[in-house]
């Protein structure tokens, strides 16, 4: 059994262009689907957040309309309750990558607020990319890559094929015109070879040890890819 590190946003809001705070956190499905897959495969999960704060779930991610109905919402809520490691996070600054076989970042709008500018997370991501260890990042969590800078001062993800929450999806979600910046735009500006799939459909991109997923529906297939790299 090996340990997999979950790096989770520590905030409960996303600051919009007009300064208002949009309530958010991490997206439930993007945390619990990989968690269940990794646990079923016999791996130990350790959660890390900036400052070691207990992460906040985005309330919208627990709603029936994003979980295929009431039964799906109840299943996600039950899975989240069983994810007890979320209540006992370690401090991100104290993480040693050598202790883990793989790293995973779930999304939600939270990473747009904190991990996108978190130097400790950026260093971890740069080191993980260089190490060859499996690194999975889904939906809005690729925002964390914006803080990853290589020794030569360039974005560590430059030249990688990857995906993340698209401009089209942000527009359809109703927040694109209220955001300070859009994830797809910033990743492209940083030199990513961004691969866009159909809105809301599962879409996973693998390049070297980096495995990225476009949206919540991509979290379960991303976990399968990551487990394949651990086999």
mmCIF file of C-alpha atoms in Angstrom:
data_model
loop_
_atom_site.group_PDB
_atom_site.id
_atom_site.type_symbol
_atom_site.label_atom_id
_atom_site.label_comp_id
_atom_site.label_asym_id
_atom_site.label_seq_id
_atom_site.Cartn_x
_atom_site.Cartn_y
_atom_site.Cartn_z
ATOM 1 C CA UNK A 1 0.000 0.000 0.000
ATOM 2 C CA UNK A 2 1.341 3.415 -0.965
ATOM 3 C CA UNK A 3 0.324 6.915 0.025
ATOM 4 C CA UNK A 4 -1.382 9.369 -2.320
ATOM 5 C CA UNK A 5 -1.373 13.065 -1.486
ATOM 6 C CA UNK A 6 -4.568 15.068 -2.046
ATOM 7 C CA UNK A 7 -3.827 18.801 -2.225
ATOM 8 C CA UNK A 8 -7.084 20.636 -1.542
ATOM 9 C CA UNK A 9 -8.006 24.311 -1.600
ATOM 10 C CA UNK A 10 -8.218 25.979 1.796
ATOM 11 C CA UNK A 11 -10.666 28.766 0.930
ATOM 12 C CA UNK A 12 -14.452 29.045 1.000
ATOM 13 C CA UNK A 13 -14.817 31.739 -1.665
ATOM 14 C CA UNK A 14 -13.650 32.968 -5.057
ATOM 15 C CA UNK A 15 -13.231 36.712 -5.490
ATOM 16 C CA UNK A 16 -14.926 37.924 -8.664
ATOM 17 C CA UNK A 17 -13.911 40.872 -10.834
ATOM 18 C CA UNK A 18 -16.217 43.264 -8.987
ATOM 19 C CA UNK A 19 -14.782 42.241 -5.610
ATOM 20 C CA UNK A 20 -17.741 40.135 -4.497
ATOM 21 C CA UNK A 21 -17.079 36.739 -2.954
ATOM 22 C CA UNK A 22 -18.594 33.755 -4.719
ATOM 23 C CA UNK A 23 -19.053 30.931 -2.157
ATOM 24 C CA UNK A 24 -17.050 27.872 -3.157
ATOM 25 C CA UNK A 25 -14.384 25.438 -1.948
ATOM 26 C CA UNK A 26 -13.609 22.026 -3.432
ATOM 27 C CA UNK A 27 -16.072 20.180 -5.680
ATOM 28 C CA UNK A 28 -17.416 17.070 -3.956
ATOM 29 C CA UNK A 29 -17.434 14.614 -6.892
ATOM 30 C CA UNK A 30 -13.888 15.561 -7.865
ATOM 31 C CA UNK A 31 -12.680 14.584 -4.401
ATOM 32 C CA UNK A 32 -14.798 11.539 -3.585
ATOM 33 C CA UNK A 33 -14.692 9.697 -6.944
ATOM 34 C CA UNK A 34 -10.869 9.487 -6.994
ATOM 35 C CA UNK A 35 -10.782 8.919 -3.230
ATOM 36 C CA UNK A 36 -13.006 5.864 -3.515
ATOM 37 C CA UNK A 37 -11.031 4.521 -6.477
ATOM 38 C CA UNK A 38 -7.695 4.940 -4.692
ATOM 39 C CA UNK A 39 -8.960 3.441 -1.429
ATOM 40 C CA UNK A 40 -10.484 0.487 -3.269
ATOM 41 C CA UNK A 41 -7.063 -0.142 -4.819
ATOM 42 C CA UNK A 42 -5.538 -0.267 -1.327
ATOM 43 C CA UNK A 43 -3.856 3.121 -1.160
ATOM 44 C CA UNK A 44 -3.618 5.417 1.845
ATOM 45 C CA UNK A 45 -4.819 9.018 1.399
ATOM 46 C CA UNK A 46 -3.295 12.071 3.055
ATOM 47 C CA UNK A 47 -4.928 15.482 2.615
ATOM 48 C CA UNK A 48 -2.857 18.678 2.591
ATOM 49 C CA UNK A 49 -4.163 22.260 2.524
ATOM 50 C CA UNK A 50 -2.546 25.678 2.812
ATOM 51 C CA UNK A 51 -2.004 26.209 6.521
ATOM 52 C CA UNK A 52 -3.551 22.852 7.349
ATOM 53 C CA UNK A 53 -7.082 24.298 7.423
ATOM 54 C CA UNK A 54 -10.007 21.878 7.150
ATOM 55 C CA UNK A 55 -11.240 22.309 3.565
ATOM 56 C CA UNK A 56 -14.708 23.580 2.686
ATOM 57 C CA UNK A 57 -16.915 21.726 0.234
ATOM 58 C CA UNK A 58 -18.696 23.829 -2.388
ATOM 59 C CA UNK A 59 -22.345 23.595 -1.379
ATOM 60 C CA UNK A 60 -23.373 23.668 -5.015
ATOM 61 C CA UNK A 61 -21.570 20.389 -5.605
ATOM 62 C CA UNK A 62 -23.956 18.630 -3.215
ATOM 63 C CA UNK A 63 -27.111 19.708 -5.058
ATOM 64 C CA UNK A 64 -29.332 17.108 -6.762
ATOM 65 C CA UNK A 65 -29.141 18.911 -10.117
ATOM 66 C CA UNK A 66 -25.391 18.326 -10.455
ATOM 67 C CA UNK A 67 -25.513 14.762 -9.128
ATOM 68 C CA UNK A 68 -28.159 13.231 -11.374
ATOM 69 C CA UNK A 69 -30.982 13.677 -8.877
ATOM 70 C CA UNK A 70 -31.637 13.303 -5.172
ATOM 71 C CA UNK A 71 -30.302 9.757 -4.940
ATOM 72 C CA UNK A 72 -27.026 10.818 -6.505
ATOM 73 C CA UNK A 73 -26.775 13.801 -4.176
ATOM 74 C CA UNK A 74 -27.297 11.570 -1.144
ATOM 75 C CA UNK A 75 -24.640 9.161 -2.404
ATOM 76 C CA UNK A 76 -22.085 11.960 -2.843
ATOM 77 C CA UNK A 77 -22.905 13.341 0.608
ATOM 78 C CA UNK A 78 -22.444 9.902 2.144
ATOM 79 C CA UNK A 79 -19.153 9.409 0.300
ATOM 80 C CA UNK A 80 -17.969 12.795 1.495
ATOM 81 C CA UNK A 81 -18.814 11.916 5.090
ATOM 82 C CA UNK A 82 -16.755 8.735 4.745
ATOM 83 C CA UNK A 83 -13.758 10.752 3.487
ATOM 84 C CA UNK A 84 -12.593 11.371 7.061
ATOM 85 C CA UNK A 85 -9.072 12.362 6.018
ATOM 86 C CA UNK A 86 -10.535 15.710 4.949
ATOM 87 C CA UNK A 87 -11.042 16.561 8.607
ATOM 88 C CA UNK A 88 -7.366 16.020 9.482
ATOM 89 C CA UNK A 89 -5.255 17.772 6.822
ATOM 90 C CA UNK A 90 -1.530 18.336 7.104
ATOM 91 C CA UNK A 91 0.063 21.679 6.295
ATOM 92 C CA UNK A 92 0.998 21.945 2.635
ATOM 93 C CA UNK A 93 4.286 23.658 3.534
ATOM 94 C CA UNK A 94 5.344 20.601 5.548
ATOM 95 C CA UNK A 95 4.736 18.038 2.790
ATOM 96 C CA UNK A 96 7.693 15.973 1.562
ATOM 97 C CA UNK A 97 6.990 14.589 -1.897
ATOM 98 C CA UNK A 98 9.306 11.637 -1.195
ATOM 99 C CA UNK A 99 6.650 10.264 1.179
ATOM 100 C CA UNK A 100 4.073 9.843 -1.588
ATOM 101 C CA UNK A 101 3.660 7.670 -4.665
ATOM 102 C CA UNK A 102 1.328 10.111 -6.428
ATOM 103 C CA UNK A 103 -0.286 13.527 -6.069
ATOM 104 C CA UNK A 104 -3.861 14.547 -6.862
ATOM 105 C CA UNK A 105 -5.548 17.969 -6.939
ATOM 106 C CA UNK A 106 -9.384 18.114 -6.938
ATOM 107 C CA UNK A 107 -11.037 21.234 -8.300
ATOM 108 C CA UNK A 108 -13.888 23.550 -7.484
ATOM 109 C CA UNK A 109 -13.421 27.305 -7.866
ATOM 110 C CA UNK A 110 -11.362 27.413 -4.655
ATOM 111 C CA UNK A 111 -7.993 26.742 -6.349
ATOM 112 C CA UNK A 112 -8.585 29.840 -8.509
ATOM 113 C CA UNK A 113 -8.404 31.868 -5.282
ATOM 114 C CA UNK A 114 -5.558 30.316 -3.294
ATOM 115 C CA UNK A 115 -3.581 27.573 -5.062
ATOM 116 C CA UNK A 116 -3.151 29.673 -8.202
ATOM 117 C CA UNK A 117 -0.862 31.976 -6.224
ATOM 118 C CA UNK A 118 0.442 29.549 -3.568
ATOM 119 C CA UNK A 119 4.239 29.292 -3.791
ATOM 120 C CA UNK A 120 4.410 26.112 -1.681
ATOM 121 C CA UNK A 121 1.929 24.371 -3.959
ATOM 122 C CA UNK A 122 3.818 25.696 -6.980
ATOM 123 C CA UNK A 123 7.086 24.226 -5.730
ATOM 124 C CA UNK A 124 5.396 20.898 -5.036
ATOM 125 C CA UNK A 125 3.945 20.800 -8.549
ATOM 126 C CA UNK A 126 7.264 21.677 -10.186
ATOM 127 C CA UNK A 127 9.001 18.968 -8.174
ATOM 128 C CA UNK A 128 6.270 16.442 -8.960
ATOM 129 C CA UNK A 129 6.502 17.122 -12.695
ATOM 130 C CA UNK A 130 10.274 16.665 -12.592
ATOM 131 C CA UNK A 131 10.061 13.541 -10.412
ATOM 132 C CA UNK A 132 8.045 11.486 -12.864
ATOM 133 C CA UNK A 133 5.557 10.558 -10.126
ATOM 134 C CA UNK A 134 1.925 10.385 -11.272
ATOM 135 C CA UNK A 135 0.287 13.806 -10.911
ATOM 136 C CA UNK A 136 -3.468 14.169 -11.388
ATOM 137 C CA UNK A 137 -5.238 17.532 -11.592
ATOM 138 C CA UNK A 138 -8.909 18.041 -12.457
ATOM 139 C CA UNK A 139 -11.338 20.799 -13.506
ATOM 140 C CA UNK A 140 -10.382 24.180 -11.924
ATOM 141 C CA UNK A 141 -7.411 22.718 -10.014
ATOM 142 C CA UNK A 142 -5.011 23.216 -12.967
ATOM 143 C CA UNK A 143 -5.118 26.841 -11.772
ATOM 144 C CA UNK A 144 -2.528 25.648 -9.228
ATOM 145 C CA UNK A 145 -0.101 25.115 -12.110
ATOM 146 C CA UNK A 146 0.025 28.892 -12.562
ATOM 147 C CA UNK A 147 2.160 29.076 -9.402
ATOM 148 C CA UNK A 148 4.587 26.417 -10.671
ATOM 149 C CA UNK A 149 7.742 27.999 -12.040
ATOM 150 C CA UNK A 150 10.822 26.083 -13.183
ATOM 151 C CA UNK A 151 14.422 26.945 -12.325
ATOM 152 C CA UNK A 152 14.742 28.995 -15.517
ATOM 153 C CA UNK A 153 11.789 31.156 -14.518
ATOM 154 C CA UNK A 154 9.343 29.715 -17.034
ATOM 155 C CA UNK A 155 6.015 28.028 -16.242
ATOM 156 C CA UNK A 156 6.732 24.408 -15.301
ATOM 157 C CA UNK A 157 3.771 23.235 -17.370
ATOM 158 C CA UNK A 158 4.846 24.964 -20.596
ATOM 159 C CA UNK A 159 4.777 22.518 -23.478
ATOM 160 C CA UNK A 160 2.577 19.969 -21.716
ATOM 161 C CA UNK A 161 -0.624 18.690 -23.277
ATOM 162 C CA UNK A 162 -3.299 19.243 -20.674
ATOM 163 C CA UNK A 163 -6.900 20.206 -20.075
ATOM 164 C CA UNK A 164 -9.025 21.914 -17.454
ATOM 165 C CA UNK A 165 -12.338 23.713 -17.046
ATOM 166 C CA UNK A 166 -12.905 25.441 -20.366
ATOM 167 C CA UNK A 167 -14.036 28.948 -21.258
ATOM 168 C CA UNK A 168 -17.149 27.400 -22.793
ATOM 169 C CA UNK A 169 -17.996 25.611 -19.546
ATOM 170 C CA UNK A 170 -17.362 28.706 -17.433
ATOM 171 C CA UNK A 171 -19.635 30.652 -19.784
ATOM 172 C CA UNK A 172 -22.362 28.023 -19.537
ATOM 173 C CA UNK A 173 -21.985 28.009 -15.757
ATOM 174 C CA UNK A 174 -22.713 31.743 -15.819
ATOM 175 C CA UNK A 175 -19.493 33.012 -14.269
ATOM 176 C CA UNK A 176 -17.198 33.746 -17.214
ATOM 177 C CA UNK A 177 -18.197 37.401 -17.541
ATOM 178 C CA UNK A 178 -17.780 37.929 -13.787
ATOM 179 C CA UNK A 179 -14.349 36.314 -13.407
ATOM 180 C CA UNK A 180 -11.072 38.216 -13.065
ATOM 181 C CA UNK A 181 -9.534 35.702 -15.464
ATOM 182 C CA UNK A 182 -10.387 32.416 -17.117
ATOM 183 C CA UNK A 183 -8.439 29.224 -16.502
ATOM 184 C CA UNK A 184 -8.130 28.123 -20.131
ATOM 185 C CA UNK A 185 -6.804 31.540 -21.160
ATOM 186 C CA UNK A 186 -4.151 31.638 -18.442
ATOM 187 C CA UNK A 187 -2.928 28.095 -19.130
ATOM 188 C CA UNK A 188 -2.597 28.842 -22.842
ATOM 189 C CA UNK A 189 -0.767 32.085 -22.051
ATOM 190 C CA UNK A 190 1.653 30.059 -19.918
ATOM 191 C CA UNK A 191 2.542 27.793 -22.830
ATOM 192 C CA UNK A 192 0.225 24.838 -22.276
ATOM 193 C CA UNK A 193 -0.954 22.772 -25.225
ATOM 194 C CA UNK A 194 -4.565 22.990 -24.059
ATOM 195 C CA UNK A 195 -6.846 20.214 -25.296
ATOM 196 C CA UNK A 196 -10.535 21.114 -25.128
ATOM 197 C CA UNK A 197 -13.237 18.443 -25.139
ATOM 198 C CA UNK A 198 -17.014 18.720 -25.316
ATOM 199 C CA UNK A 199 -18.492 20.773 -22.470
ATOM 200 C CA UNK A 200 -19.345 18.660 -19.388
ATOM 201 C CA UNK A 201 -18.334 15.364 -21.042
ATOM 202 C CA UNK A 202 -15.521 13.246 -19.562
ATOM 203 C CA UNK A 203 -12.192 14.315 -21.072
ATOM 204 C CA UNK A 204 -8.792 13.231 -19.752
ATOM 205 C CA UNK A 205 -5.411 14.196 -21.201
ATOM 206 C CA UNK A 206 -2.188 12.334 -20.382
ATOM 207 C CA UNK A 207 1.259 13.780 -21.088
ATOM 208 C CA UNK A 208 4.227 12.101 -19.442
ATOM 209 C CA UNK A 209 3.389 11.836 -15.715
ATOM 210 C CA UNK A 210 0.742 14.581 -15.847
ATOM 211 C CA UNK A 211 -2.900 13.470 -15.991
ATOM 212 C CA UNK A 212 -5.498 16.228 -16.285
ATOM 213 C CA UNK A 213 -9.299 16.161 -16.401
ATOM 214 C CA UNK A 214 -11.548 18.838 -17.867
ATOM 215 C CA UNK A 215 -14.547 18.847 -15.517
ATOM 216 C CA UNK A 216 -16.302 16.962 -12.678
ATOM 217 C CA UNK A 217 -17.290 14.114 -15.021
ATOM 218 C CA UNK A 218 -13.591 13.578 -15.749
ATOM 219 C CA UNK A 219 -12.584 12.850 -12.144
ATOM 220 C CA UNK A 220 -13.427 9.134 -12.126
ATOM 221 C CA UNK A 221 -11.705 8.337 -15.469
ATOM 222 C CA UNK A 222 -8.729 10.441 -14.345
ATOM 223 C CA UNK A 223 -8.431 8.250 -11.247
ATOM 224 C CA UNK A 224 -8.330 5.149 -13.465
ATOM 225 C CA UNK A 225 -5.463 6.656 -15.493
ATOM 226 C CA UNK A 226 -3.579 7.612 -12.352
ATOM 227 C CA UNK A 227 -3.983 4.123 -10.879
ATOM 228 C CA UNK A 228 -2.669 2.674 -14.141
ATOM 229 C CA UNK A 229 0.511 4.691 -13.680
ATOM 230 C CA UNK A 230 0.883 3.301 -10.150
ATOM 231 C CA UNK A 231 0.462 -0.307 -11.224
#
